[in-house]
Short mmCIF file of N, CA and C in Angstrom, two decimals:
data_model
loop_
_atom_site.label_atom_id
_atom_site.label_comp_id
_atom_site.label_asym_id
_atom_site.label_seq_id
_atom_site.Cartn_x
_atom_site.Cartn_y
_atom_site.Cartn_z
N UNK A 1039 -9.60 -4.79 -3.82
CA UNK A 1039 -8.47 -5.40 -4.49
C UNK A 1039 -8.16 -6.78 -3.92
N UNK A 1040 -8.35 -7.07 -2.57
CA UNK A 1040 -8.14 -8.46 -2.04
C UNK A 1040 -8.23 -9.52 -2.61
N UNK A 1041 -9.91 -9.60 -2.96
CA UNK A 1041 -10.67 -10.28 -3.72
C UNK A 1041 -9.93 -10.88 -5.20
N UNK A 1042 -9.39 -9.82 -5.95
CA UNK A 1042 -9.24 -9.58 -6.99
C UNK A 1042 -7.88 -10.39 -8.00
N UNK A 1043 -8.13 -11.40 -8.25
CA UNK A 1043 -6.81 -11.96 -8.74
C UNK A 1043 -6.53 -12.03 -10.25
N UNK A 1044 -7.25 -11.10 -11.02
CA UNK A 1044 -6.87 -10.97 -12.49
C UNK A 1044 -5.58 -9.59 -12.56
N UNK A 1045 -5.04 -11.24 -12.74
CA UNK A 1045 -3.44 -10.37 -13.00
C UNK A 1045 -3.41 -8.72 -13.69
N UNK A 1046 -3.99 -9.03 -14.55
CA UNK A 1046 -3.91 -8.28 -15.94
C UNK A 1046 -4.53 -6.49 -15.30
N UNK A 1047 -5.37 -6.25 -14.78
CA UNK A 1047 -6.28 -5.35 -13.36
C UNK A 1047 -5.50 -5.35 -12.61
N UNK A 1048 -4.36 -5.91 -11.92
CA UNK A 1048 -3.51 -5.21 -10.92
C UNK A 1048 -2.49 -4.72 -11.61
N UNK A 1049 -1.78 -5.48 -12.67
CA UNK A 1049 -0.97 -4.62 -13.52
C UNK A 1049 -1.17 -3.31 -13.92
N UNK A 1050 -2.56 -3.53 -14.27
CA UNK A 1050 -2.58 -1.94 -14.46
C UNK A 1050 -2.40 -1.15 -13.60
N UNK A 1051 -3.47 -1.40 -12.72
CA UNK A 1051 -3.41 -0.51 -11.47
C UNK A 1051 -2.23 -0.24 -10.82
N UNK A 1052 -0.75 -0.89 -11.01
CA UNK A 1052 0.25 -0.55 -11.01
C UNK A 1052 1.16 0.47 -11.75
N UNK A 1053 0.45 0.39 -12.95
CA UNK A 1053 1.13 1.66 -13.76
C UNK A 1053 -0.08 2.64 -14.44
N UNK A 1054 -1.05 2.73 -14.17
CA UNK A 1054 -1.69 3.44 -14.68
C UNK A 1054 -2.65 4.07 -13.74
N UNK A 1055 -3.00 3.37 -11.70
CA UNK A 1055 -3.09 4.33 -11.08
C UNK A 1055 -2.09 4.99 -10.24
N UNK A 1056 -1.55 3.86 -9.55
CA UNK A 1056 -0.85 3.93 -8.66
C UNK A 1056 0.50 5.04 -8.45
N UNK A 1057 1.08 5.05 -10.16
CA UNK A 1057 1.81 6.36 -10.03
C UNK A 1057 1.72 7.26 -9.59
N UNK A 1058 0.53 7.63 -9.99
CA UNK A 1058 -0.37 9.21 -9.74
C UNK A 1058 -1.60 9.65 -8.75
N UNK A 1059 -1.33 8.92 -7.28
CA UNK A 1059 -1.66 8.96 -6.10
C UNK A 1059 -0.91 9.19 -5.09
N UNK A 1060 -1.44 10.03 -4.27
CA UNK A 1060 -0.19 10.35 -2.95
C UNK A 1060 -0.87 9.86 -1.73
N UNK A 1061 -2.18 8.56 -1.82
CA UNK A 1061 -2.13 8.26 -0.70
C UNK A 1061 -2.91 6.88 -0.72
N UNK A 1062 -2.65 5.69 -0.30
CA UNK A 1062 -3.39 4.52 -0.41
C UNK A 1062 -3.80 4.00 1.08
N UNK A 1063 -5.01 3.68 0.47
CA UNK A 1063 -5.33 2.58 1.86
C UNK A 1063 -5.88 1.23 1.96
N UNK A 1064 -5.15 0.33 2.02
CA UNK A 1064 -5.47 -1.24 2.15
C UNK A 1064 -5.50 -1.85 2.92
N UNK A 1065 -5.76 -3.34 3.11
CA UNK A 1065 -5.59 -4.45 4.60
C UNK A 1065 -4.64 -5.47 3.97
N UNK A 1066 -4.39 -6.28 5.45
CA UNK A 1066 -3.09 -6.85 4.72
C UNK A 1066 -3.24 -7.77 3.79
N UNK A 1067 -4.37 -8.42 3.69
CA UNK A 1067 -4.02 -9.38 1.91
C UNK A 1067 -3.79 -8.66 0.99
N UNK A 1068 -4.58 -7.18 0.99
CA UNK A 1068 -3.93 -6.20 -0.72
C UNK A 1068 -2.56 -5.75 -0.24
N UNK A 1069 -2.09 -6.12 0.58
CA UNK A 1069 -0.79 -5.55 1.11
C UNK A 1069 0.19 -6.52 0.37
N UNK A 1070 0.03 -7.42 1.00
CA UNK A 1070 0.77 -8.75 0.97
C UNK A 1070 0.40 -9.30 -0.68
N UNK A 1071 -0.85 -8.58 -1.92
CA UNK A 1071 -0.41 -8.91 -2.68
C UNK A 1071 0.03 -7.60 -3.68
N UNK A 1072 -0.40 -6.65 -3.65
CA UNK A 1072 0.30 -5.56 -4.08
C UNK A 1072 2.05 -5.72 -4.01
N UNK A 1073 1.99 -5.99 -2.81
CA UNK A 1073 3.71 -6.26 -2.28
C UNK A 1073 4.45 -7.18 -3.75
N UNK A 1074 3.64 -8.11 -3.83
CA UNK A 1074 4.20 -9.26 -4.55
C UNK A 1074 4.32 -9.10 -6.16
N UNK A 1075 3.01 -8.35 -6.59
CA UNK A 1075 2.72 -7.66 -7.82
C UNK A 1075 3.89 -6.86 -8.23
N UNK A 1076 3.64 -5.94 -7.52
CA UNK A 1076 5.23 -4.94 -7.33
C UNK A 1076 6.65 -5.49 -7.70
N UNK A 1077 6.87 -6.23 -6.61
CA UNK A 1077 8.20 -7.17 -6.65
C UNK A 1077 8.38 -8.05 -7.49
N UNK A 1078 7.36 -8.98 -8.08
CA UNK A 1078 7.62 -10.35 -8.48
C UNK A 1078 6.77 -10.57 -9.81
N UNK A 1079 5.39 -9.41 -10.24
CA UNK A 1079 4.54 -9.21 -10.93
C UNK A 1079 3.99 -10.55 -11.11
N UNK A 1080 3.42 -11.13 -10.06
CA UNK A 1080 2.64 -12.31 -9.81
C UNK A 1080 1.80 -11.83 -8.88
N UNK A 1081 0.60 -12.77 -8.62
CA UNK A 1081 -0.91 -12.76 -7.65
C UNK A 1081 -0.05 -13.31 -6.71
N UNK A 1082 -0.63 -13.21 -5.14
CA UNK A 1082 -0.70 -13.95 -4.42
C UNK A 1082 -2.16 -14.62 -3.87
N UNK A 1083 -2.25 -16.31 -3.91
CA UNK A 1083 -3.48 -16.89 -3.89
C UNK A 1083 -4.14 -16.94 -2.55
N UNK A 1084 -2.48 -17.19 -1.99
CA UNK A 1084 -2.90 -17.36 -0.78
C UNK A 1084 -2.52 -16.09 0.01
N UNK A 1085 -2.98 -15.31 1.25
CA UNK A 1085 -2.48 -14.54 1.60
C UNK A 1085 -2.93 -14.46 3.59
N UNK A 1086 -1.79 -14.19 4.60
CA UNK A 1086 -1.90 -14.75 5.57
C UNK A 1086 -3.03 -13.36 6.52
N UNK A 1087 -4.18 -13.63 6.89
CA UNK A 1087 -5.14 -13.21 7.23
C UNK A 1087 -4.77 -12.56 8.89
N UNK A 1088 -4.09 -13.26 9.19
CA UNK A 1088 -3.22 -12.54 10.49
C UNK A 1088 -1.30 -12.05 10.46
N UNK A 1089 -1.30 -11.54 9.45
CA UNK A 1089 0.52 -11.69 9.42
C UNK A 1089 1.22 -11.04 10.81
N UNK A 1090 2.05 -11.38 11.53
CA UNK A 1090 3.01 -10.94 12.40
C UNK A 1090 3.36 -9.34 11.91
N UNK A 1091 2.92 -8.63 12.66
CA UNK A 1091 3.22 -7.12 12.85
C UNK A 1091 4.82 -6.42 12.08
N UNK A 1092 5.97 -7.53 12.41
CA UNK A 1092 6.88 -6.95 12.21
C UNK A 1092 6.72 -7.49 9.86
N UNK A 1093 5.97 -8.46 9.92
CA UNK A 1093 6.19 -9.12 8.52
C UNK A 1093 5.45 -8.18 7.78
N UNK A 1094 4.03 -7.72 8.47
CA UNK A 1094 3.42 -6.42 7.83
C UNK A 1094 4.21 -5.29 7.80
N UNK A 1095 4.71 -4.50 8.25
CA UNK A 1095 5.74 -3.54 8.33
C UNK A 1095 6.45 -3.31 7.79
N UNK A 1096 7.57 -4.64 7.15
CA UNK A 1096 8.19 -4.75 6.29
C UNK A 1096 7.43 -4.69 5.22
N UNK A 1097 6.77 -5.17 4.70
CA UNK A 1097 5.52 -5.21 3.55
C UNK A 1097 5.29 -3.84 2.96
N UNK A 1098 4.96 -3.12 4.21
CA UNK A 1098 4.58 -1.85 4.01
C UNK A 1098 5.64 -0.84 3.63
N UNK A 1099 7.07 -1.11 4.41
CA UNK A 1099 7.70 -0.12 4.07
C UNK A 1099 7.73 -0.64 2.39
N UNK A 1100 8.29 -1.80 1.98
CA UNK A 1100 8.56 -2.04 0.43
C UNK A 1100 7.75 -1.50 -0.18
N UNK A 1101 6.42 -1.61 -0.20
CA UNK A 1101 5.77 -1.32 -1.09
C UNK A 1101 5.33 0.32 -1.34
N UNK A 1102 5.51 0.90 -0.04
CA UNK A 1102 5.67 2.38 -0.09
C UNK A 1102 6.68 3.22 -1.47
N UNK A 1103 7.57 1.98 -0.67
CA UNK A 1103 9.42 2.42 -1.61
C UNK A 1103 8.87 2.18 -2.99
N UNK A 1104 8.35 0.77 -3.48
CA UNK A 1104 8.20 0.65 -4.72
C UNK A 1104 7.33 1.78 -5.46
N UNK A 1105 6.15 1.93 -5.00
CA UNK A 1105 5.07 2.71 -5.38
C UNK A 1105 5.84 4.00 -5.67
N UNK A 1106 6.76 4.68 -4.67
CA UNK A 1106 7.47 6.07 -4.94
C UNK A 1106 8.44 5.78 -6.47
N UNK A 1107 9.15 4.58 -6.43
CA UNK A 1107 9.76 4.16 -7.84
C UNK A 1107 9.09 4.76 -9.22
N UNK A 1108 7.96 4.35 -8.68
CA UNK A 1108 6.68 4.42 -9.94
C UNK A 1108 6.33 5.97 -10.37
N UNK A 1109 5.88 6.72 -8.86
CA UNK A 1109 6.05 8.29 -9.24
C UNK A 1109 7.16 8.59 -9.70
N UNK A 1110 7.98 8.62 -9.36
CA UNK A 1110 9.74 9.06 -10.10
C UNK A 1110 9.40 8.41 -11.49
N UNK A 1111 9.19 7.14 -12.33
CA UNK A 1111 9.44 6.58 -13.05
C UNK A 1111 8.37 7.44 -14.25
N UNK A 1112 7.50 7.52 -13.94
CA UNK A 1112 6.11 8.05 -15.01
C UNK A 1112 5.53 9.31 -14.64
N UNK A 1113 6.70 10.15 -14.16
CA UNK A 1113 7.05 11.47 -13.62
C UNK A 1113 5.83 12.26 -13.26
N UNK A 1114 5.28 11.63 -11.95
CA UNK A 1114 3.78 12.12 -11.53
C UNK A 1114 4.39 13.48 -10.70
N UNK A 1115 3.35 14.54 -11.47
CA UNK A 1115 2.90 15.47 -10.11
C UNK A 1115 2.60 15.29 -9.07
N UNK A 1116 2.23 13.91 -9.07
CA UNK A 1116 1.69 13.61 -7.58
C UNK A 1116 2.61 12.66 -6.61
N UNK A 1117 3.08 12.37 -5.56
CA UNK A 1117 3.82 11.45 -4.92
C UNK A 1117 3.19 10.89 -3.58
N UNK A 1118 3.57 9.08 -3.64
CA UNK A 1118 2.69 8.62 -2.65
C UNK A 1118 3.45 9.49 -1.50
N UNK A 1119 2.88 10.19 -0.02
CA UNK A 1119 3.24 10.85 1.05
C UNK A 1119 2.80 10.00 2.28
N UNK A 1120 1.58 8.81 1.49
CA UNK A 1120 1.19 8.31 2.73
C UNK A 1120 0.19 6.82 2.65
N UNK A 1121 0.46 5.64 3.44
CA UNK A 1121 0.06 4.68 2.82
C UNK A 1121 -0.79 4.65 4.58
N UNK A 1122 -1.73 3.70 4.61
CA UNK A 1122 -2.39 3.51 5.44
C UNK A 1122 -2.50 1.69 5.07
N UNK A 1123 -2.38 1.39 6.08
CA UNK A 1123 -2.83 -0.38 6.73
C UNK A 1123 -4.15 -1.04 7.68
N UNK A 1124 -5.11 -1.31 7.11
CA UNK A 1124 -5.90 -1.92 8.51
C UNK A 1124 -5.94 -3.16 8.23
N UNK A 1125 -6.08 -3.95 9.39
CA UNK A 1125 -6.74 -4.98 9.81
C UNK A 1125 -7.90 -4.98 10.90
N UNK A 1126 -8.70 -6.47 10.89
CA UNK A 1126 -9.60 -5.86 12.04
C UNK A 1126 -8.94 -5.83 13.11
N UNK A 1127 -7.81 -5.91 13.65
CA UNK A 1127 -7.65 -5.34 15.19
C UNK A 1127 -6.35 -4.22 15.09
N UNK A 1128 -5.94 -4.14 14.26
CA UNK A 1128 -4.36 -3.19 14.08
C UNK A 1128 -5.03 -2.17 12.52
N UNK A 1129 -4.24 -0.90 13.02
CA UNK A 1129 -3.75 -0.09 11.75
C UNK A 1129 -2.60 0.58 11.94
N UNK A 1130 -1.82 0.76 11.07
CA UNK A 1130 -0.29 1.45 10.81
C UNK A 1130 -0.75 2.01 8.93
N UNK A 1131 0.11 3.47 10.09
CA UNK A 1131 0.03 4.36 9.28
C UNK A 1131 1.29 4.74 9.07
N UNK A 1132 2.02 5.33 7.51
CA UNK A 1132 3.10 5.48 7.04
C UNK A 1132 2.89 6.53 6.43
N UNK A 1133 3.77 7.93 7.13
CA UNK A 1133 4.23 9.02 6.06
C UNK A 1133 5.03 9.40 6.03
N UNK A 1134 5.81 10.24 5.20
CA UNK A 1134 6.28 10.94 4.81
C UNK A 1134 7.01 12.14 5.91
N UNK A 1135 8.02 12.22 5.83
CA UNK A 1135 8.42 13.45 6.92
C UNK A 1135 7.59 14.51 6.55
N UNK A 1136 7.15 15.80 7.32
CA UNK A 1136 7.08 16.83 7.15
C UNK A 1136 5.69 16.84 5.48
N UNK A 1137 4.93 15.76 5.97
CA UNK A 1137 4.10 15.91 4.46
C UNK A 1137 2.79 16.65 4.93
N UNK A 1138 1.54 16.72 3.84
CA UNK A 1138 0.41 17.36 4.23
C UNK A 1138 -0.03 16.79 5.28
N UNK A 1139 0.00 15.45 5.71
CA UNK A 1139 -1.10 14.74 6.47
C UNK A 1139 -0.74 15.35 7.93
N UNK A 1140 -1.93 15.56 8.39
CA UNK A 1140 -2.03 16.36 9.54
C UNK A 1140 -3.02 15.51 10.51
N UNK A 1141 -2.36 14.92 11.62
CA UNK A 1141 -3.91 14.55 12.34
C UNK A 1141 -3.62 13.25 12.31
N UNK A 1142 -2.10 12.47 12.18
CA UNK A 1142 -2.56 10.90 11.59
C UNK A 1142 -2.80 10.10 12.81
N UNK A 1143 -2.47 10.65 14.06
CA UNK A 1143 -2.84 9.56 15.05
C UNK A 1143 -4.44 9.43 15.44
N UNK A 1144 -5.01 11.04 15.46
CA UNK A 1144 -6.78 11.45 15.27
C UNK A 1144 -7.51 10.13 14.35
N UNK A 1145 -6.78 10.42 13.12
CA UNK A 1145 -7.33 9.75 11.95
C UNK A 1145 -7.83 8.32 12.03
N UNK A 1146 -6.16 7.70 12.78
CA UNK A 1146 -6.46 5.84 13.38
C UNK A 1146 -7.30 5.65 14.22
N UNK A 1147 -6.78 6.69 15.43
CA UNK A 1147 -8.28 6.50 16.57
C UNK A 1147 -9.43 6.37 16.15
N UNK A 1148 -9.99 7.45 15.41
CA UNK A 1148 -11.27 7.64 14.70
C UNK A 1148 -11.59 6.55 14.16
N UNK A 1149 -10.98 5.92 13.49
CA UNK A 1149 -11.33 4.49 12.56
C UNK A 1149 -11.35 3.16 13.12
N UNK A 1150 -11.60 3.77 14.18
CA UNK A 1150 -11.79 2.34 15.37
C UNK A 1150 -13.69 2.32 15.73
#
């Protein structure tokens, strides 16, 4: 998706996958433009290849929040429980209280 700046392909993928997934995993330019898609339903061209930890975070929680909007909205059986972040030197992982994911600190280690 990084790569990917035809508007029209993330829109969708906003309402026609994204509802009906309970778990994503991106780096921070699909972060930082998902984020923006979401919020502002614009590309971002440019996107910052090292963002400050606390600016990713924020990123992440929004777009968690938004994405859950979307399940509530197009009344998925399914609900995001868990978003995942890498970069090459950091990953943050986001779930859900008390959800299926089992193992998430295993999971990051491992993916090193």
């Amino acid at each position: 998706m990084a790569s990917n700046l035809d508007l029209e392909l993330l829109k969708h993928l906003t309402t026609k996958v994204l509802p009906y997934v309970d778990s994503v995993g991106i780096n921070e330019q699909e972060l930082s433009n998902l984020n923006n898609i979401l919020k502002h339903g614009r590309v971002v061209f440019v996107a910052d290849s090292n963002p400050r930890i606390a600016t990713a975070l924020d990123q992440m929680r929004n777009t968690f929040r938004l994405i859950r909007q979307k399940n509530k909205k197009f009344d998925s059986k399914r609900k995001l429980t868990r978003m995942h972040v890498h970069t090459l030197a950091k990953q943050a992982i986001l779930t859900v209280q008390n959800s299926k994911w089992k193992r998430t600190p295993a999971a990051a280690a491992k993916s090193y």
